Tab-separated table of C-alpha atoms in Angstrom:
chain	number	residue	atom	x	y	z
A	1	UNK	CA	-13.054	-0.893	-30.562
A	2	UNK	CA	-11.866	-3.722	-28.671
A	3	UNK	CA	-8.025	-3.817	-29.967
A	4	UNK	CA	-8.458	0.072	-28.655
A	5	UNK	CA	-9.002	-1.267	-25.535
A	6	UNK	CA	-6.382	-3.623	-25.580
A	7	UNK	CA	-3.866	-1.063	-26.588
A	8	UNK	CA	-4.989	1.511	-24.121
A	9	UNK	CA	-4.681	-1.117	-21.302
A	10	UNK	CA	-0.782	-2.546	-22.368
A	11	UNK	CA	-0.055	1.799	-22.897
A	12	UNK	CA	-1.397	2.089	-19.153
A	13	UNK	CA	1.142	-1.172	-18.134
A	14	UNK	CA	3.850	0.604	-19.420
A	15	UNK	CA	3.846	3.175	-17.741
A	16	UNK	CA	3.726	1.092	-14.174
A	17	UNK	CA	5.774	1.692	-11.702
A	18	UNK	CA	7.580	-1.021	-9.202
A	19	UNK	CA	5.346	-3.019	-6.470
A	20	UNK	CA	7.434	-0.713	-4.170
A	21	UNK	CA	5.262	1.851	-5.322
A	22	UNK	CA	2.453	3.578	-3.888
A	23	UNK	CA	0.228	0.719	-3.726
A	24	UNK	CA	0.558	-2.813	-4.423
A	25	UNK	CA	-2.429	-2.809	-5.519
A	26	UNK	CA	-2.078	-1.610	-8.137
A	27	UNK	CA	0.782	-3.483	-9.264
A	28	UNK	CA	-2.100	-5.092	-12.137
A	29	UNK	CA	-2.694	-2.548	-14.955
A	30	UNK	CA	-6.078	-0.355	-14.448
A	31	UNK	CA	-9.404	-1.805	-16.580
A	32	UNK	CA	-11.087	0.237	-18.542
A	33	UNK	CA	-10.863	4.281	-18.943
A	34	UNK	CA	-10.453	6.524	-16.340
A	35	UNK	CA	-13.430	9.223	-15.890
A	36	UNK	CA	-12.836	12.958	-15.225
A	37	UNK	CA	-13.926	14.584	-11.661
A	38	UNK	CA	-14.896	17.786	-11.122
A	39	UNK	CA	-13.914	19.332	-7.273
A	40	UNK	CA	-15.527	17.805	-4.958
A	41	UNK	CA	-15.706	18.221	-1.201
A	42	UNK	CA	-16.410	15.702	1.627
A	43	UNK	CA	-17.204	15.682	4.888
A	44	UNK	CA	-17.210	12.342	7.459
A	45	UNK	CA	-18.437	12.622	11.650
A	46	UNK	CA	-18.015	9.001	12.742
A	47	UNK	CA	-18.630	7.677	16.200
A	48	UNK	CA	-17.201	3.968	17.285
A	49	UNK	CA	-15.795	1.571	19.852
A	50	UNK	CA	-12.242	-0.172	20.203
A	51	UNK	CA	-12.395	-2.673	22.158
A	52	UNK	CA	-8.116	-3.199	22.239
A	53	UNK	CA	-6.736	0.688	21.536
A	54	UNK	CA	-3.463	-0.454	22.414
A	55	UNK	CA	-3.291	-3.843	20.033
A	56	UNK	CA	-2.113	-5.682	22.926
A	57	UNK	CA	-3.042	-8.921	24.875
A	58	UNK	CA	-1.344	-7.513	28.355
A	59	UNK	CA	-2.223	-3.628	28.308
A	60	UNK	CA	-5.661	-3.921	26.295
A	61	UNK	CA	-7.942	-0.979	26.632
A	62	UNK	CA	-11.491	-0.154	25.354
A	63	UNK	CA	-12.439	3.257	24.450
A	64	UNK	CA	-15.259	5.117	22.489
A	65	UNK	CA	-13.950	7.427	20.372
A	66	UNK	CA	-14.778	10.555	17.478
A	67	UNK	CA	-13.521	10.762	14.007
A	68	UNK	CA	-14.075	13.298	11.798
A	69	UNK	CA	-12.407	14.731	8.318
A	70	UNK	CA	-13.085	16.937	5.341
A	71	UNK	CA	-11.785	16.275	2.158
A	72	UNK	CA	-11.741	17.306	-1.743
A	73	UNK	CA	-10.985	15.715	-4.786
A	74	UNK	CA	-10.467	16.076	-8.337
A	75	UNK	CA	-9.868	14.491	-11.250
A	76	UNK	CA	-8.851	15.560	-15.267
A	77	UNK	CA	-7.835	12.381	-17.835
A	78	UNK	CA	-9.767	14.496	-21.176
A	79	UNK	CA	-6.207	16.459	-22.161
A	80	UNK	CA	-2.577	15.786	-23.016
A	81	UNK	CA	-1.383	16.705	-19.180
A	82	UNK	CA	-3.852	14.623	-17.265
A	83	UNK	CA	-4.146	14.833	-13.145
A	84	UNK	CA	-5.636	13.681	-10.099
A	85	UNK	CA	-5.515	15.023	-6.621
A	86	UNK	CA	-7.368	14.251	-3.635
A	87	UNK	CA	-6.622	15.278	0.510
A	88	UNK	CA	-8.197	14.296	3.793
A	89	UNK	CA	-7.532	16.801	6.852
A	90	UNK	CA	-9.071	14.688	10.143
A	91	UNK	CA	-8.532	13.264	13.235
A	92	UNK	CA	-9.412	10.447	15.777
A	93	UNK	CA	-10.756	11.578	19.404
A	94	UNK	CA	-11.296	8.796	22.428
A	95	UNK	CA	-13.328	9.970	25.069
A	96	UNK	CA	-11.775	8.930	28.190
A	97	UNK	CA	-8.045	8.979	29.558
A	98	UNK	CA	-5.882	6.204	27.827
A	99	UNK	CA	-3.411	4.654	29.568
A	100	UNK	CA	0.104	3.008	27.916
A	101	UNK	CA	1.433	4.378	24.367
A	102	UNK	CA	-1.810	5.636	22.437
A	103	UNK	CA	-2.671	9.321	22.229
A	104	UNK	CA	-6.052	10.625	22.773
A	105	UNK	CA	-6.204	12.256	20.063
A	106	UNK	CA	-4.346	11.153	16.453
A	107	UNK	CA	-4.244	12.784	13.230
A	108	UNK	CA	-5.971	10.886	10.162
A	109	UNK	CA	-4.401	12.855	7.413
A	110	UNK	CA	-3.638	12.397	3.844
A	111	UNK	CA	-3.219	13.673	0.310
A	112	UNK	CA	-2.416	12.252	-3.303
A	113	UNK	CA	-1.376	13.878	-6.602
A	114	UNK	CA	-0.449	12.159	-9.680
A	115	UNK	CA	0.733	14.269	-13.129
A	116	UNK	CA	1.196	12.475	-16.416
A	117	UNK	CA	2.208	14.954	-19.811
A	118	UNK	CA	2.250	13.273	-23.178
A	119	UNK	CA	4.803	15.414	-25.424
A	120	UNK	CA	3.922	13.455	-28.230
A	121	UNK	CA	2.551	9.703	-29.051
A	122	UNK	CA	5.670	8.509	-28.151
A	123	UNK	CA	7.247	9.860	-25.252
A	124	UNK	CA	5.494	10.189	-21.974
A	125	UNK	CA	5.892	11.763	-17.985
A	126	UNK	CA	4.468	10.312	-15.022
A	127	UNK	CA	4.519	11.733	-11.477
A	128	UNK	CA	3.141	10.908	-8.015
A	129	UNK	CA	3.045	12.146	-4.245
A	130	UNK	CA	1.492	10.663	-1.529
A	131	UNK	CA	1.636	12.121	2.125
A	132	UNK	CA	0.025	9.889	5.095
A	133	UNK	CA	-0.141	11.392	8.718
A	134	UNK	CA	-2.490	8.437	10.299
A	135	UNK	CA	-2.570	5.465	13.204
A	136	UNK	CA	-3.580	2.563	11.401
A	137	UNK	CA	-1.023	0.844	9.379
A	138	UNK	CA	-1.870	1.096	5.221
A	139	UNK	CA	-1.239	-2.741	4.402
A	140	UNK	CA	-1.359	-1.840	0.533
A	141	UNK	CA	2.077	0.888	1.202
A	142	UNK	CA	3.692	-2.305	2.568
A	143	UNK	CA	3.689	-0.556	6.709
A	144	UNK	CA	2.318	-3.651	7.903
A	145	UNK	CA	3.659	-2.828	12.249
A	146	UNK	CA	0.741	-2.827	14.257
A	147	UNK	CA	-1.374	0.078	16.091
A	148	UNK	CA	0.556	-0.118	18.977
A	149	UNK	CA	3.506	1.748	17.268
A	150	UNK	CA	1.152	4.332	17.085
A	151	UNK	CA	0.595	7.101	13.774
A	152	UNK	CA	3.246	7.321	11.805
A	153	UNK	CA	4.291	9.887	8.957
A	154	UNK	CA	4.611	8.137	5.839
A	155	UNK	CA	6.181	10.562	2.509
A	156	UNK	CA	6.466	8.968	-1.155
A	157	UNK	CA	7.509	10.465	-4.367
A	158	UNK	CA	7.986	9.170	-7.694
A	159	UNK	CA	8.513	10.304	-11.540
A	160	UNK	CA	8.856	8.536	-14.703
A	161	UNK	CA	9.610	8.644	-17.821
A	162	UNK	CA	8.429	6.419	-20.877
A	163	UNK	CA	9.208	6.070	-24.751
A	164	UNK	CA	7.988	4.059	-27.277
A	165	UNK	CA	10.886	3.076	-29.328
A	166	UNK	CA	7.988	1.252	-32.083
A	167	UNK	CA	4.546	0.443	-31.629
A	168	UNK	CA	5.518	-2.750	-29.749
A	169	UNK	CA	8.320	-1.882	-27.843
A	170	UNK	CA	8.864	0.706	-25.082
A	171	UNK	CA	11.346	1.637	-22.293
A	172	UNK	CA	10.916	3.568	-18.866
A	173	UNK	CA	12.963	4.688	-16.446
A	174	UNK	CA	11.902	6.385	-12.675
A	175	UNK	CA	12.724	7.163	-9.411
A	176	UNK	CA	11.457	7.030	-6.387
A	177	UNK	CA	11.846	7.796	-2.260
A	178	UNK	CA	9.489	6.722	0.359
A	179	UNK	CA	10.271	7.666	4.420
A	180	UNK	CA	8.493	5.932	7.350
A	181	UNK	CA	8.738	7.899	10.180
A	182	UNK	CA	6.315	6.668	13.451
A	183	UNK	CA	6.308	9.001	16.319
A	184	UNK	CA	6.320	7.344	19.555
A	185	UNK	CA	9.840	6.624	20.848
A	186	UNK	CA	9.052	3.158	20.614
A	187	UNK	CA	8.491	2.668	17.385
A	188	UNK	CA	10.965	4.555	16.021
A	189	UNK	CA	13.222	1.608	15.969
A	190	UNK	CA	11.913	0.991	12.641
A	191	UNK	CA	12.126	4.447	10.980
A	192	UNK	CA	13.497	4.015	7.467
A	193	UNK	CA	14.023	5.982	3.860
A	194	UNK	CA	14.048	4.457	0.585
A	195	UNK	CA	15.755	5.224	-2.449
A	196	UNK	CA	15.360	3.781	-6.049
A	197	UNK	CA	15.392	3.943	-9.363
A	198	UNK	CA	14.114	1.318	-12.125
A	199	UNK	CA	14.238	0.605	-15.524
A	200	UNK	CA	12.382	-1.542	-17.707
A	201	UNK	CA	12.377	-2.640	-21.116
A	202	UNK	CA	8.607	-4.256	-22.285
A	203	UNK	CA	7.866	-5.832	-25.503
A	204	UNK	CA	4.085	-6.162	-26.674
A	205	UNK	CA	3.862	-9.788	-28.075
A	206	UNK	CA	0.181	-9.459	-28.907
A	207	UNK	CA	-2.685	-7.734	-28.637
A	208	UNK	CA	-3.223	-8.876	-25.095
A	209	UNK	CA	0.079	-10.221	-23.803
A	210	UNK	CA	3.156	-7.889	-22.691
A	211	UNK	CA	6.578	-8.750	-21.833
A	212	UNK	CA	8.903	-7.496	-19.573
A	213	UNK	CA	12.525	-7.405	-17.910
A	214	UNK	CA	13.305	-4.748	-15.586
A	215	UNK	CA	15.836	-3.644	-13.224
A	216	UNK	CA	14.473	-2.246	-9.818
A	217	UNK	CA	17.419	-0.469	-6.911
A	218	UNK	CA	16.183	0.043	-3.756
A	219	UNK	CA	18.251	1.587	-0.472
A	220	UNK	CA	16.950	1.403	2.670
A	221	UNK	CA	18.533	3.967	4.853
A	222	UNK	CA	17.408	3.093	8.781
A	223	UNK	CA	17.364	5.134	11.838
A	224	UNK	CA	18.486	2.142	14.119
A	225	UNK	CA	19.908	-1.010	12.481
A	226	UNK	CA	21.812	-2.018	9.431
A	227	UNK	CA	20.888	-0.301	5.971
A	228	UNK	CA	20.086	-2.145	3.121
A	229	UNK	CA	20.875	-2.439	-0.588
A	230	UNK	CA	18.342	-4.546	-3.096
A	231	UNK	CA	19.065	-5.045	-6.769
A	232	UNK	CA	15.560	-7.185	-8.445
A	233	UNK	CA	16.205	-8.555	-12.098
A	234	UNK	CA	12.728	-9.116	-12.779
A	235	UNK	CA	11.023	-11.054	-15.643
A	236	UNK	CA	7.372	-10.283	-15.988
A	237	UNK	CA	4.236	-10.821	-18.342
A	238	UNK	CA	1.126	-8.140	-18.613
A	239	UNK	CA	-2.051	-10.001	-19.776
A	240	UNK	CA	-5.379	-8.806	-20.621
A	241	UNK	CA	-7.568	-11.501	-19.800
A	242	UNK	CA	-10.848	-9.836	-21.051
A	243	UNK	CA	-12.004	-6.008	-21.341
A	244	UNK	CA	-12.634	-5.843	-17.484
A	245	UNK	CA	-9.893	-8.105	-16.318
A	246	UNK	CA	-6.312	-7.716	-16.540
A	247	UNK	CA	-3.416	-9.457	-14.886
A	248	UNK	CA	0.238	-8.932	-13.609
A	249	UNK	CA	3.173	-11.241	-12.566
A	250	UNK	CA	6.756	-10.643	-12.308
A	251	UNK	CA	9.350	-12.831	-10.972
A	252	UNK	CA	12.940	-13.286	-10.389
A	253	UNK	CA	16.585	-12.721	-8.295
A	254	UNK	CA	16.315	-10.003	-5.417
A	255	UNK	CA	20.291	-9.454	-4.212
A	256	UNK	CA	20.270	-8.194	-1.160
A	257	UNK	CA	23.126	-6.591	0.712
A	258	UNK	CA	23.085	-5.559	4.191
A	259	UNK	CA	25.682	-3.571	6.101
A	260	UNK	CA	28.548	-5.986	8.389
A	261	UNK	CA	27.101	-8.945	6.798
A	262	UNK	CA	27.508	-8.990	2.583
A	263	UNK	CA	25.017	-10.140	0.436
A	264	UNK	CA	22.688	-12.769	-0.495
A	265	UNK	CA	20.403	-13.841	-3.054
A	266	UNK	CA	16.881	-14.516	-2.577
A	267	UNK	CA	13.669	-15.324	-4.997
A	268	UNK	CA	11.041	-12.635	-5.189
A	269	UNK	CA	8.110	-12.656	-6.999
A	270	UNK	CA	4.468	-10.342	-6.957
A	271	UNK	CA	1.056	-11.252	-9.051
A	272	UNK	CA	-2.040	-8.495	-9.073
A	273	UNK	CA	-4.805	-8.605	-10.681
A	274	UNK	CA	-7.797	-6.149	-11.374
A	275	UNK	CA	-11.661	-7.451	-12.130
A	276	UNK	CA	-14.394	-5.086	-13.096
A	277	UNK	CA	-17.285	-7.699	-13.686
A	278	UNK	CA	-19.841	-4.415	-14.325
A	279	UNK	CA	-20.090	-0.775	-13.221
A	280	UNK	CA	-21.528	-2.105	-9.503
A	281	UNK	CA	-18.738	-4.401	-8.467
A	282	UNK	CA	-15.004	-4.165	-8.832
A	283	UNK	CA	-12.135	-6.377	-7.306
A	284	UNK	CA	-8.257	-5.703	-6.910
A	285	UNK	CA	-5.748	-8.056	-5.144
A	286	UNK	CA	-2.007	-8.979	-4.904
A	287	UNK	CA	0.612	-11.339	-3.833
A	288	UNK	CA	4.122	-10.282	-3.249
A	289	UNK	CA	7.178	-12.507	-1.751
A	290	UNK	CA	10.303	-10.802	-0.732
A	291	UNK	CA	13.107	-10.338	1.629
A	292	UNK	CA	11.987	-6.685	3.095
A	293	UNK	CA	13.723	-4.914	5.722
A	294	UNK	CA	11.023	-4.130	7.893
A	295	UNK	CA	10.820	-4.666	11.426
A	296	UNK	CA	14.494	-5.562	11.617
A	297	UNK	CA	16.238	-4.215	14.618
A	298	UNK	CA	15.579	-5.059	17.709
A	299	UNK	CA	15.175	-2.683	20.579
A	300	UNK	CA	16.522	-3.600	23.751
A	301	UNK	CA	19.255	-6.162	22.617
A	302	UNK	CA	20.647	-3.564	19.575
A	303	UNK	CA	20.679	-6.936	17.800
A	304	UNK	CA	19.213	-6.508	13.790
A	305	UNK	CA	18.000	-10.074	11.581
A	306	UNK	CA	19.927	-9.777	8.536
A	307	UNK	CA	16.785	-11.716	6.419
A	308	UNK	CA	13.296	-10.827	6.981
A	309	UNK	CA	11.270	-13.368	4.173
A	310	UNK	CA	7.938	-11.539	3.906
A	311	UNK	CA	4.670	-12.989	2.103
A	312	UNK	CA	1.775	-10.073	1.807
A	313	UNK	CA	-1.271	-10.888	0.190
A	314	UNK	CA	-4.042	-8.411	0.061
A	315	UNK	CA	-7.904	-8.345	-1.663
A	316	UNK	CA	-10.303	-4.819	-2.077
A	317	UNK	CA	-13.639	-4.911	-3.482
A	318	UNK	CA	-16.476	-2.799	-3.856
A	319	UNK	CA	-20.295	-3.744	-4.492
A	320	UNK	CA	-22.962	-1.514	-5.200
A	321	UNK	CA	-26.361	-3.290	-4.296
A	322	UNK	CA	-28.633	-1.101	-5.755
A	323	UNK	CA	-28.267	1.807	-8.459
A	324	UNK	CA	-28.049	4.291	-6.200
A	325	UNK	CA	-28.754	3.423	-2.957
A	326	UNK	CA	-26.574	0.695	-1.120
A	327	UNK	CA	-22.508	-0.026	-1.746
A	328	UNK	CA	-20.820	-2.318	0.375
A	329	UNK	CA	-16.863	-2.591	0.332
A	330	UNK	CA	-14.226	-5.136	1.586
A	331	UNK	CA	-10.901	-5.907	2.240
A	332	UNK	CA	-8.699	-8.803	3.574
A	333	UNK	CA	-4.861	-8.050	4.402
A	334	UNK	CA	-2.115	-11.171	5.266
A	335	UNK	CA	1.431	-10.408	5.973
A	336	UNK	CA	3.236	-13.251	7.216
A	337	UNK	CA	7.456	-12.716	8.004
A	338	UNK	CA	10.130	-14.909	8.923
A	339	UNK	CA	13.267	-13.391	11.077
A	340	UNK	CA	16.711	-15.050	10.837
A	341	UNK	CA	19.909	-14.937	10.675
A	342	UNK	CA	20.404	-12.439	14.158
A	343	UNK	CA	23.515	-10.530	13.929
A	344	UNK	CA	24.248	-11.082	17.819
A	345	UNK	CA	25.129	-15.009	16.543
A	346	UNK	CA	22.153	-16.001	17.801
A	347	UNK	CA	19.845	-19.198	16.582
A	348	UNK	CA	16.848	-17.565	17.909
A	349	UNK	CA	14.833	-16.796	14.672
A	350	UNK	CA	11.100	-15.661	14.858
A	351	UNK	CA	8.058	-15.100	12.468
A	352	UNK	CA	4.945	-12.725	13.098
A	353	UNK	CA	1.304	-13.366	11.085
A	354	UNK	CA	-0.645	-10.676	10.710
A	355	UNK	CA	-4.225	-10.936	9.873
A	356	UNK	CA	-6.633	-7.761	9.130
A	357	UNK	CA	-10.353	-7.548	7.599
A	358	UNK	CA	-12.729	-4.952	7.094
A	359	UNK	CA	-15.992	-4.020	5.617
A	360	UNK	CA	-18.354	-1.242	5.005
A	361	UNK	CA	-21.707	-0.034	4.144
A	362	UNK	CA	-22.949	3.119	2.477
A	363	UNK	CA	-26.581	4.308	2.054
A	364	UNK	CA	-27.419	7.304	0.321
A	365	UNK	CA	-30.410	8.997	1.873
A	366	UNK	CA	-29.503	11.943	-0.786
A	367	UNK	CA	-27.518	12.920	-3.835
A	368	UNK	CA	-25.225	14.862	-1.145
A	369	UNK	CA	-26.377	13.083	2.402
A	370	UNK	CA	-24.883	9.194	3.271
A	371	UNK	CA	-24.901	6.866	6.544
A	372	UNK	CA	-22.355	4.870	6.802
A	373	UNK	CA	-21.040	1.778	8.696
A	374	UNK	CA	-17.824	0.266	9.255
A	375	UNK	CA	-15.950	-2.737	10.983
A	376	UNK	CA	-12.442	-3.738	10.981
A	377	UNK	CA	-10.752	-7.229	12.969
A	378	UNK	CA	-7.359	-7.571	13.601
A	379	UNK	CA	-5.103	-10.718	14.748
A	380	UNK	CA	-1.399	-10.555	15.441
A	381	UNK	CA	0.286	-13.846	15.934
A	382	UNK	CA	4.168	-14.323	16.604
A	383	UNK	CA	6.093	-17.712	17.344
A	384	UNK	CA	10.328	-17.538	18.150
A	385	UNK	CA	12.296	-15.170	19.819
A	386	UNK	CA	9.787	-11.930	20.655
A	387	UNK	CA	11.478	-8.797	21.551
A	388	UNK	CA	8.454	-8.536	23.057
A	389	UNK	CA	6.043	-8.698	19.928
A	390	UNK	CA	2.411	-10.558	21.621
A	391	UNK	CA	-0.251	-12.070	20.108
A	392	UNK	CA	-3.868	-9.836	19.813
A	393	UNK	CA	-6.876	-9.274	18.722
A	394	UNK	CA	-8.708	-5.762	17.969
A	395	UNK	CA	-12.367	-5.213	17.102
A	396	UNK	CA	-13.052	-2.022	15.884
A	397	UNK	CA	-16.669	-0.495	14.803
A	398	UNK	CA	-17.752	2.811	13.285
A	399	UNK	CA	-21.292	4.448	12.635
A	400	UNK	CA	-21.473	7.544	10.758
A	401	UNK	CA	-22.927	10.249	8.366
A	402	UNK	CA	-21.251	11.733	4.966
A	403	UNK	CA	-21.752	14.802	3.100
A	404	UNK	CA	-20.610	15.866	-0.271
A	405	UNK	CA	-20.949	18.684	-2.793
């Protein structure tokens, strides 16, 4: 039973996708077996403070505010073509007149399908779409620009395919776009499209360990600013530690070229790992170091930094106290970048440190009928040349009621 497991898990691996994906989480293969859904429908009414709407230390506002959504999901992993989808149609209301660059009201929107068809035991299709209309930024996507560039539309699209050549080696190849588009004039200095494609060739050496070297393309096609080529040669190793824990890592070259400047070659590297200790408490995190081409131009001067280093390191988890009555979730987010090379011939490099955290509560009152609770802190800290990026904090709490059926 356990080498089933073990086989299952590596089969799961293979069929990854890049950290560019739609989540770095999970860049670590899943643990355990995925269980069927049937349709089932949600509904959230929030109400919560913000004590900095604006994520700002010289404009910072307090408001009350109003969420609400409805949502549905479902899920089918019992047949050869196996599915998942799940939407969220909402929106964020403050209750009094905001001044500066945040709407009164904001969308809070978003759907996700993924596809996958076995046409035999050998040869395999994957397929994803995610679609994101929302104000906060979605650390695990890699949009890591704070509130104050206000909701952005964020589109990504992937397919896949995968054959097993033996029953120890395997090969995939995919494609992918992603577009960032925020929509306050401000921000939309940093509206961007990728496009890429990858290939990978992965050996099993055991029964636990898998090896890999793949090729990942990535080009970054910006609104304002240079656009970007990346070529990543990456080595990497799949491991399953146990039957609830499995590992990632994957390092190597990233070559990056950049319009009117040429290209250079920089390290990269990204580790995840997933932990299900029982059926009450699950953990997912990552580490990723690259040279990303985010937050690049800068408005005002028309200047762009050719190099933008970038460590993000991220932790989820989820706890269920009781059997049925309590879960409390968590997350910590830490993006920290380093700006240099400025095309204007400038020595005036920067760096910004971004620090989020949240956590939650859920108590079932009924088999349909939840509370819930909810707080999330922010801290933005920049040092160099700011263009102008300040330093904040953000408090943000939420008290609420769920429904499903």
């Amino acid at each position: 039973m356990k080498s089933l497991f073990y086989l299952s898990l590596m089969a799961a691996g293979m069929l990854a996708v890049h950290a560019n994906g739609q989540s770095l989480y999970t860049l670590a293969g899943p643990v355990g077996l995925e269980e069927s859904l049937p349709l089932k429908w949600t509904f959230n009414l929030a109400g919560g403070y913000d004590d900095n709407v604006n994520a700002s230390n010289y404009d910072q506002q307090e408001a009350a505010f109003i969420s609400t959504d409805i949502g549905a999901s479902l899920a089918n992993y019992d047949s050869v073509t196996q599915y998942s989808f799940s939407a969220k149609l909402g929106g964020i209301f403050y209750l009094k007149d905001l001044e500066g660059e945040t709407n009164e009201s904001l969308s809070n929107s978003t759907l996700s399908a993924n596809l996958s068809h076995s046409f035999d035991q050998t040869l395999r299709y994957n397929g994803s779409v995610s679609f994101a209309w929302q104000p906060e930024p979605n650390y695990s996507n890699g949009i890591a620009n704070a509130r104050r560039d206000g909701d952005y539309i964020y589109v990504y699209v992937s397919s896949s395919v995968s054959k097993a050549w033996t029953s120890r080696y395997s090969t995939t190849l995919g494609a992918n776009f992603s577009m960032i588009n925020y929509q306050e004039d401000s921000a939309k200095t940093d509206n961007r499209d990728y496009v890429g494609m990858d290939f990978t060739n992965r050996y099993k050496w055991t029964e636990r360990l898998a090896i890999s070297l793949s090729w990942n393309g990535s080009y970054c096609d910006r609104e304002y600013g240079n656009n970007e080529f990346s070529n990543f040669v990456m080595a990497g190793a799949e491991y399953a530690v146990a039957e609830n824990t499995s590992a990632t890592l994957r390092v190597g070259p990233q070559f990056k070229y950049v319009e009117s400047y040429g290209t250079r070659t920089y390290p990269s590297a990204e580790f995840g790992l997933n932990h299900r200790m029982s059926d009450r408490f699950m953990i997912g995190t990552f580490i990723r170091y690259s040279n990303e081409a985010t937050n690049t131009y800068i408005p005002y001067s028309g200047a762009s930094y050719y190099s933008n280093e970038t460590w993000r390191f991220g932790v989820n988890s989820t706890l269920k106290l009781t059997h049925r009555a309590t879960s409390l979730n968590c997350g910590v987010n830490l993006i920290s970048s380093e700006y240099s090379r400025l095309s204007s011939g400038s020595n005036s490099d920067t760096s910004d440190l971004t620090f989020n955290a949240t956590a939650g509560i859920k108590l079932l009152l009924t088999n349909a009928l939840a509370l819930t609770a909810q707080y999330s802190y922010t801290n933005g800290s920049y040092g160099g040349y700011n263009y102008p990026m300040p330093s904040y904090n953000r408090n943000v709490f939420s008290f609420g009621v769920n429904y499903s059926f």
